[in-house]
mmCIF file of C-alpha atoms in Angstrom:
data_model
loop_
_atom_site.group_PDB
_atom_site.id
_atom_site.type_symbol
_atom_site.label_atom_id
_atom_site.label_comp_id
_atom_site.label_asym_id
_atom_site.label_seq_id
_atom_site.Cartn_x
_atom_site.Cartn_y
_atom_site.Cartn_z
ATOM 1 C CA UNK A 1 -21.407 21.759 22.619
ATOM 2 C CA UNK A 2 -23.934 19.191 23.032
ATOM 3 C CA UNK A 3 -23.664 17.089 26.701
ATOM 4 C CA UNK A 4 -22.986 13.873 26.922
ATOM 5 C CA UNK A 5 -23.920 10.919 28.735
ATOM 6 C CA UNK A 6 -22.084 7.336 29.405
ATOM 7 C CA UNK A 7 -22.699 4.488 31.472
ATOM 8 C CA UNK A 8 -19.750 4.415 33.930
ATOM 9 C CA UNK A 9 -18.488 0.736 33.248
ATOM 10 C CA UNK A 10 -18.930 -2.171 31.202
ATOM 11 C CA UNK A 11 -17.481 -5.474 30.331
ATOM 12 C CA UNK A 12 -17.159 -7.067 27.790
ATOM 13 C CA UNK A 13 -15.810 -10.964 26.771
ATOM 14 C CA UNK A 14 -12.153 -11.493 24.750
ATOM 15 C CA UNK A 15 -13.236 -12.169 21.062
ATOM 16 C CA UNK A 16 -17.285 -10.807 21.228
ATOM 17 C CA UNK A 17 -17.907 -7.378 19.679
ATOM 18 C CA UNK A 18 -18.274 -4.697 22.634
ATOM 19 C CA UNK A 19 -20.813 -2.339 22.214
ATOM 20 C CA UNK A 20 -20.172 1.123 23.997
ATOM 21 C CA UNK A 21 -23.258 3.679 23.723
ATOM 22 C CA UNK A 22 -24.155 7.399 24.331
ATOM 23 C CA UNK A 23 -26.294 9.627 25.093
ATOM 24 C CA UNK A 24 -26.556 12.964 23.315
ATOM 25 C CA UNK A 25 -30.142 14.083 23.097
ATOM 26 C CA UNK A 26 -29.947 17.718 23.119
ATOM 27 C CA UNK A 27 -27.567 17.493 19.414
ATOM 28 C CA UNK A 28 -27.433 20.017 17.111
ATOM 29 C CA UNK A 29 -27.507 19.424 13.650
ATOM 30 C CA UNK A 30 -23.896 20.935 13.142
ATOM 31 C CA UNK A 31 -22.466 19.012 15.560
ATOM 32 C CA UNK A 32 -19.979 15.494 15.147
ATOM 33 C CA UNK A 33 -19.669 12.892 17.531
ATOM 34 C CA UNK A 34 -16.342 12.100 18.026
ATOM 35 C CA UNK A 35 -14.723 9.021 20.245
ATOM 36 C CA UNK A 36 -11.437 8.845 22.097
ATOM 37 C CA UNK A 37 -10.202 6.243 24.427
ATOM 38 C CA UNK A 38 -7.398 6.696 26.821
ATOM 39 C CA UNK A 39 -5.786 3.347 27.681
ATOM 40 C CA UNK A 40 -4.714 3.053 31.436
ATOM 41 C CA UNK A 41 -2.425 6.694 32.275
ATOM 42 C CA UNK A 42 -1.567 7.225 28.479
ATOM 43 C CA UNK A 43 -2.232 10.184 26.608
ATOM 44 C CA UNK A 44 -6.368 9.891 24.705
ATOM 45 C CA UNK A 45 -6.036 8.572 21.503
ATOM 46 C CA UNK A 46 -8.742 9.890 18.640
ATOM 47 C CA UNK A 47 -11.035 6.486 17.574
ATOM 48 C CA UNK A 48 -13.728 7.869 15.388
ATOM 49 C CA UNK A 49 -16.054 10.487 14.166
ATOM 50 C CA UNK A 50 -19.862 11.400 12.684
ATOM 51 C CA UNK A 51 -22.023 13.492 11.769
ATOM 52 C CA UNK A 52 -25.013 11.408 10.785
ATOM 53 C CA UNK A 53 -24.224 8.510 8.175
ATOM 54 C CA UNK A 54 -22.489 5.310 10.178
ATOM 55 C CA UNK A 55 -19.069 5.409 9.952
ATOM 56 C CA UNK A 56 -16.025 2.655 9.796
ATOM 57 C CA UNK A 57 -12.581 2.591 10.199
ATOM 58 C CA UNK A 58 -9.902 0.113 11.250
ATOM 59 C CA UNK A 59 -10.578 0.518 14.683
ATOM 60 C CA UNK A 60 -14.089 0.491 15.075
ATOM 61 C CA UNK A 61 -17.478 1.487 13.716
ATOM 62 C CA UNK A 62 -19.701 4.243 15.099
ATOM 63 C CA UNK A 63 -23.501 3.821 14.771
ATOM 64 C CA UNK A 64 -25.519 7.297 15.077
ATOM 65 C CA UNK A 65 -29.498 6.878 15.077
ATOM 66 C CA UNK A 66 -31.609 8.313 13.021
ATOM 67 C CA UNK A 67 -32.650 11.558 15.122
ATOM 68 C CA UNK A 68 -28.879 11.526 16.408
ATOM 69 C CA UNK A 69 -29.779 11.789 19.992
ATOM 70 C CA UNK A 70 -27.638 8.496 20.633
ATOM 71 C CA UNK A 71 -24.818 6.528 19.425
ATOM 72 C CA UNK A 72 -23.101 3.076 19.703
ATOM 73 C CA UNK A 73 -18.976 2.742 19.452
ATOM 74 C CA UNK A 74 -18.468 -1.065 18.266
ATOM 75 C CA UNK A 75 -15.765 -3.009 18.899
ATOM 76 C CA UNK A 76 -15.869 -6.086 16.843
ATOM 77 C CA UNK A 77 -13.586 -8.131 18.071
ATOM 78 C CA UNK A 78 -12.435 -7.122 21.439
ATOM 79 C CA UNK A 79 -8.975 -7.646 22.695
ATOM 80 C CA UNK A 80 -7.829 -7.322 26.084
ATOM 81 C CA UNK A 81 -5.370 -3.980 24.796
ATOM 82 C CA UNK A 82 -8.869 -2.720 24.169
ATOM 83 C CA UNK A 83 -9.609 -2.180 28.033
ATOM 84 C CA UNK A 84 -9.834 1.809 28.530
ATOM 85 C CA UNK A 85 -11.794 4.648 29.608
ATOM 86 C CA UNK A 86 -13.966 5.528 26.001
ATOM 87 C CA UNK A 87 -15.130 8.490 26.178
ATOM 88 C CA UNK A 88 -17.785 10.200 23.921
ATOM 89 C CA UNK A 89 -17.591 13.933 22.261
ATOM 90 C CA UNK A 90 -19.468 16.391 20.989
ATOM 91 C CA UNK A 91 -18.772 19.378 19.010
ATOM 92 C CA UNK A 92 -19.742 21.565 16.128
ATOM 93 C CA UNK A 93 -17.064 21.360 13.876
ATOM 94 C CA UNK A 94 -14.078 19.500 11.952
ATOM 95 C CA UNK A 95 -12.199 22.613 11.680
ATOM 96 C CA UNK A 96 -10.354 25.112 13.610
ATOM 97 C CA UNK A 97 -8.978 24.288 17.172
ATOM 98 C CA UNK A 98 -10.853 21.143 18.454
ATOM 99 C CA UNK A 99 -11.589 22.285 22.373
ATOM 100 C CA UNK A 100 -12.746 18.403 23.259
ATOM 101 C CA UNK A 101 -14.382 18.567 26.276
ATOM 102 C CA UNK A 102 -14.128 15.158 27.777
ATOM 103 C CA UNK A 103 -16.653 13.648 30.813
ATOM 104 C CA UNK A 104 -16.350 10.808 32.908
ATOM 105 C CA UNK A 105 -16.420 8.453 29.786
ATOM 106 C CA UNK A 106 -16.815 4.316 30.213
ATOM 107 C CA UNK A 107 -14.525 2.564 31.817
ATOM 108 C CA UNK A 108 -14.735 -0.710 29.549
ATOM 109 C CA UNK A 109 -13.039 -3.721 30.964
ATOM 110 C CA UNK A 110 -12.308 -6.705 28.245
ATOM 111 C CA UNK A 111 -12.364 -10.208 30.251
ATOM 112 C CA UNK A 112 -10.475 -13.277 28.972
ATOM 113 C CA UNK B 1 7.761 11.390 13.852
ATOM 114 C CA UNK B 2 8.451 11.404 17.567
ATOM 115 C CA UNK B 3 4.942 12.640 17.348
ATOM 116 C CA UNK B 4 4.255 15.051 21.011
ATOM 117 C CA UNK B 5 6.616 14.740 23.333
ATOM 118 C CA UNK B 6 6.753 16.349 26.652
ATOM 119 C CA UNK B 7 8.995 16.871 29.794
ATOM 120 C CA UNK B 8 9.189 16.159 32.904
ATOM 121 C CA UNK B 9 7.393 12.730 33.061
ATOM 122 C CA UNK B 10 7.637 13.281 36.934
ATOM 123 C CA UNK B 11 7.599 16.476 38.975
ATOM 124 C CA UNK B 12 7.623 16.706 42.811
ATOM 125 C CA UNK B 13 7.139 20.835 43.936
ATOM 126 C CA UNK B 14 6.807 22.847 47.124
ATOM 127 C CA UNK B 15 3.385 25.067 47.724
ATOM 128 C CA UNK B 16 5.461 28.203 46.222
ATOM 129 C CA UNK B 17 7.754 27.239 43.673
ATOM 130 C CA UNK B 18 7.169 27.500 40.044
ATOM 131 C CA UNK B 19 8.108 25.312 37.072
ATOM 132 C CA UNK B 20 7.827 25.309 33.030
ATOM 133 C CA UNK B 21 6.186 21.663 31.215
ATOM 134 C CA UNK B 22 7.539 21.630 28.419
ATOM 135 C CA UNK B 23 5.823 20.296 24.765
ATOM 136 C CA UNK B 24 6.682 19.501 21.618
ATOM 137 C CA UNK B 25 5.505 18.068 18.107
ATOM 138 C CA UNK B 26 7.166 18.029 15.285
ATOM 139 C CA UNK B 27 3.954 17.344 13.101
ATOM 140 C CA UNK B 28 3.872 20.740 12.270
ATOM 141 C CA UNK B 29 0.506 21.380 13.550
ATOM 142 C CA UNK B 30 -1.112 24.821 14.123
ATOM 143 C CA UNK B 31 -3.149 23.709 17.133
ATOM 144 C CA UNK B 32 -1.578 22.799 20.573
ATOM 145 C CA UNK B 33 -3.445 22.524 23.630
ATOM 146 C CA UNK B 34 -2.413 22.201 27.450
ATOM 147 C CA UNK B 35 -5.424 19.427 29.075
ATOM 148 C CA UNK B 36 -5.124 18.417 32.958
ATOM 149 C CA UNK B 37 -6.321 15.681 34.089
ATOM 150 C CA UNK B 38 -7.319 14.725 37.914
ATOM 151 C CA UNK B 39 -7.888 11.343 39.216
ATOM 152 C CA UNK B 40 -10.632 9.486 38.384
ATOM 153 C CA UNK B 41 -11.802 12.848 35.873
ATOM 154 C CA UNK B 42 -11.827 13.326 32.411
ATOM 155 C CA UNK B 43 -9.724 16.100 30.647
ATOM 156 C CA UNK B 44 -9.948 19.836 31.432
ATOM 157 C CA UNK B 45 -8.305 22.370 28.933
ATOM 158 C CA UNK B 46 -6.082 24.910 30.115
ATOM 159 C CA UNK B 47 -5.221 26.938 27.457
ATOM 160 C CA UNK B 48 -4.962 26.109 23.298
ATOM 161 C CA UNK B 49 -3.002 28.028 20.575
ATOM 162 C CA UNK B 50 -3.968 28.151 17.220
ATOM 163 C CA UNK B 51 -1.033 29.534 15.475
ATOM 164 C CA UNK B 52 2.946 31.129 16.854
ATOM 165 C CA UNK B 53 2.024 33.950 18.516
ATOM 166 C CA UNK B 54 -2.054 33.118 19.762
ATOM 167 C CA UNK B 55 -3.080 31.840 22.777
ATOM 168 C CA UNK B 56 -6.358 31.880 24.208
ATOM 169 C CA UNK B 57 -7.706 30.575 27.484
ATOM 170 C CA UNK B 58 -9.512 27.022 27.758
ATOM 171 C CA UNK B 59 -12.331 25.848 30.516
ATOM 172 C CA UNK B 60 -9.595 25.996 33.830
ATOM 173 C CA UNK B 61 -6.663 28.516 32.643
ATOM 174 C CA UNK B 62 -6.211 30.109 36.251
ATOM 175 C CA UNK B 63 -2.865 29.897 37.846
ATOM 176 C CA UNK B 64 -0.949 29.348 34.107
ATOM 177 C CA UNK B 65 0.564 30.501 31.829
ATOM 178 C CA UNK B 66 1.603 29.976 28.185
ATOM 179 C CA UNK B 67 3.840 30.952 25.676
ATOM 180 C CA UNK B 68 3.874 29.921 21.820
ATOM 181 C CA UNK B 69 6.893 31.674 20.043
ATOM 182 C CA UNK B 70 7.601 28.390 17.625
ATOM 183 C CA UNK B 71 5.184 26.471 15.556
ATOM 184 C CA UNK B 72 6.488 23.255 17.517
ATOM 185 C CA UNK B 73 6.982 24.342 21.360
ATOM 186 C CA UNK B 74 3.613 25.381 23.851
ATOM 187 C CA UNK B 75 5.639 25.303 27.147
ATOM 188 C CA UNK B 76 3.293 25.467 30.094
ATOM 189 C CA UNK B 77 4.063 27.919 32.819
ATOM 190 C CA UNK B 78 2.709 26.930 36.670
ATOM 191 C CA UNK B 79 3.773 30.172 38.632
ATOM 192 C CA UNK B 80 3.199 29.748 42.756
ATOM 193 C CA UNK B 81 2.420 25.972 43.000
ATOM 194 C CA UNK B 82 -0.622 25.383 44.967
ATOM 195 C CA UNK B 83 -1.602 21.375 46.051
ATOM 196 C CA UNK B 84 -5.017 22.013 43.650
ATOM 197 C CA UNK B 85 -2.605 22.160 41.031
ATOM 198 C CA UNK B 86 -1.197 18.330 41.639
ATOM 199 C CA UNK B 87 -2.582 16.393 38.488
ATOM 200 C CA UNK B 88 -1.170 14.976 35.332
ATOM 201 C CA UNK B 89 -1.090 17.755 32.723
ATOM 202 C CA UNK B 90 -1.607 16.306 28.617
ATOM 203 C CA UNK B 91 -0.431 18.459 25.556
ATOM 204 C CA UNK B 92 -1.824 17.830 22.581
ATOM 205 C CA UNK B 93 -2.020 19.003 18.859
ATOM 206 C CA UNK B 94 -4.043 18.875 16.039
ATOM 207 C CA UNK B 95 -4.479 20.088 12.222
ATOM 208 C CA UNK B 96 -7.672 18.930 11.478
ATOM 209 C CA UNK B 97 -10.101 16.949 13.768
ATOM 210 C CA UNK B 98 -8.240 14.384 15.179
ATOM 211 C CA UNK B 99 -6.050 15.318 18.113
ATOM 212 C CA UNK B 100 -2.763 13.943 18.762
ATOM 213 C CA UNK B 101 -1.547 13.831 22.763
ATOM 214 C CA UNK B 102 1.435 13.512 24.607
ATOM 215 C CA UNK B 103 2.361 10.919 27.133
ATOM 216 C CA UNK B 104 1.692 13.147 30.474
ATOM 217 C CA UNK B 105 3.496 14.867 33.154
ATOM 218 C CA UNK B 106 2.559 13.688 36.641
ATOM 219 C CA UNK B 107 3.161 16.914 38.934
ATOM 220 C CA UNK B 108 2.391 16.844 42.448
ATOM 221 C CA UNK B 109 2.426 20.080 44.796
ATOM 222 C CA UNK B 110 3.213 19.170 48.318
#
């Protein structure tokens, strides 16, 4: 699986849209991004996923460039339950047993 | 759904001694995974299981031990306690590519 890379922190105003992005330059074509975010000791909890087409759910939206060497989480309306470690994924495939492996990740800090 | 649930949510142990975490979802998954997680680190698997019966090791499987006789359980065995092994230790499960975790057990080895 493809390495990632995150910046270690970020903050990000009560209300604005925090933008969270990713490094992942060495992609394969098989291979999804996925995002988790663990909020304070709690167990991760699964955000998002891509392969190559931007994707939307109720949480958030993930933005993967064209050549798919980077992506952007969005947050589009951040609350202060949104401060967590996010961490970004890489792996080849949907199926099967999903053996995340998880870096450092981005400690994101929502300010009121 | 309780969703996964695990036990202890706190565990003190002596260099030596040896101890089962337990886990449990009642999703009915196939996949279950053992993660630990030091401070300040991101996840490390231990060992996964993709069906009753299959186990295979993960990235950082030395000094466990796992079992999988039920679709629901993956009890984690620590045998001989050493202080490397003082972390918080995440189960998790999963049937397609979303993973579902537990709340933690916080073990230290003193």
């Amino acid at each position: 699986d493809a390495k990632t890379t995150q910046p270690t922190s970020m903050d990000c105003a009560e209300g604005r849209a925090a933008n969270l992005p990713c490094n992942h330059s060495t992609i394969s074509g098989n291979e999804y991004v996925y995002w988790y975010r663990q909020i304070h000791s709690q167990g991760p909890q699964y955000i998002i996923h891509g392969l190559k087409n931007n994707e939307t759910n109720e949480m958030a939206s993930l933005i993967i460039t064209e050549d798919r060497k980077s992506s952007t989480l969005i947050l589009p309306h951040a609350t202060l339950r949104d401060t967590a470690v996010y961490y970004c994924i890489v792996r080849v495939s949907l199926q099967g047993a999903q053996k995340l492996v998880f870096g450092q990740g981005t400690r994101l800090t929502i300010n009121p | 759904n309780a969703g996964v649930t695990q036990t202890p949510k706190f565990r003190i142990l002596k260099i030596g001694q040896s101890m089962t975490l337990q886990c449990a979802q009642d999703m009915n998954h196939n996949y279950m995974y053992w993660y630990r997680q030091d401070p300040g680190m991101g996840l490390k698997l231990i060992y996964y299981s993709v069906g009753a019966g299959i186990t295979d090791k993960g990235e950082v499987p030395n000094g466990y031990n796992v079992s999988r006789s039920t679709t629901e359980d993956f009890p984690l065995r620590l045998e001989l306690a050493a202080p490397s092994q003082t972390s918080v230790y995440f189960c998790a499960s999963s049937r397609g590519y979303e993973q579902y975790f537990g709340p933690g057990t916080r073990l230290t080895v003193t």
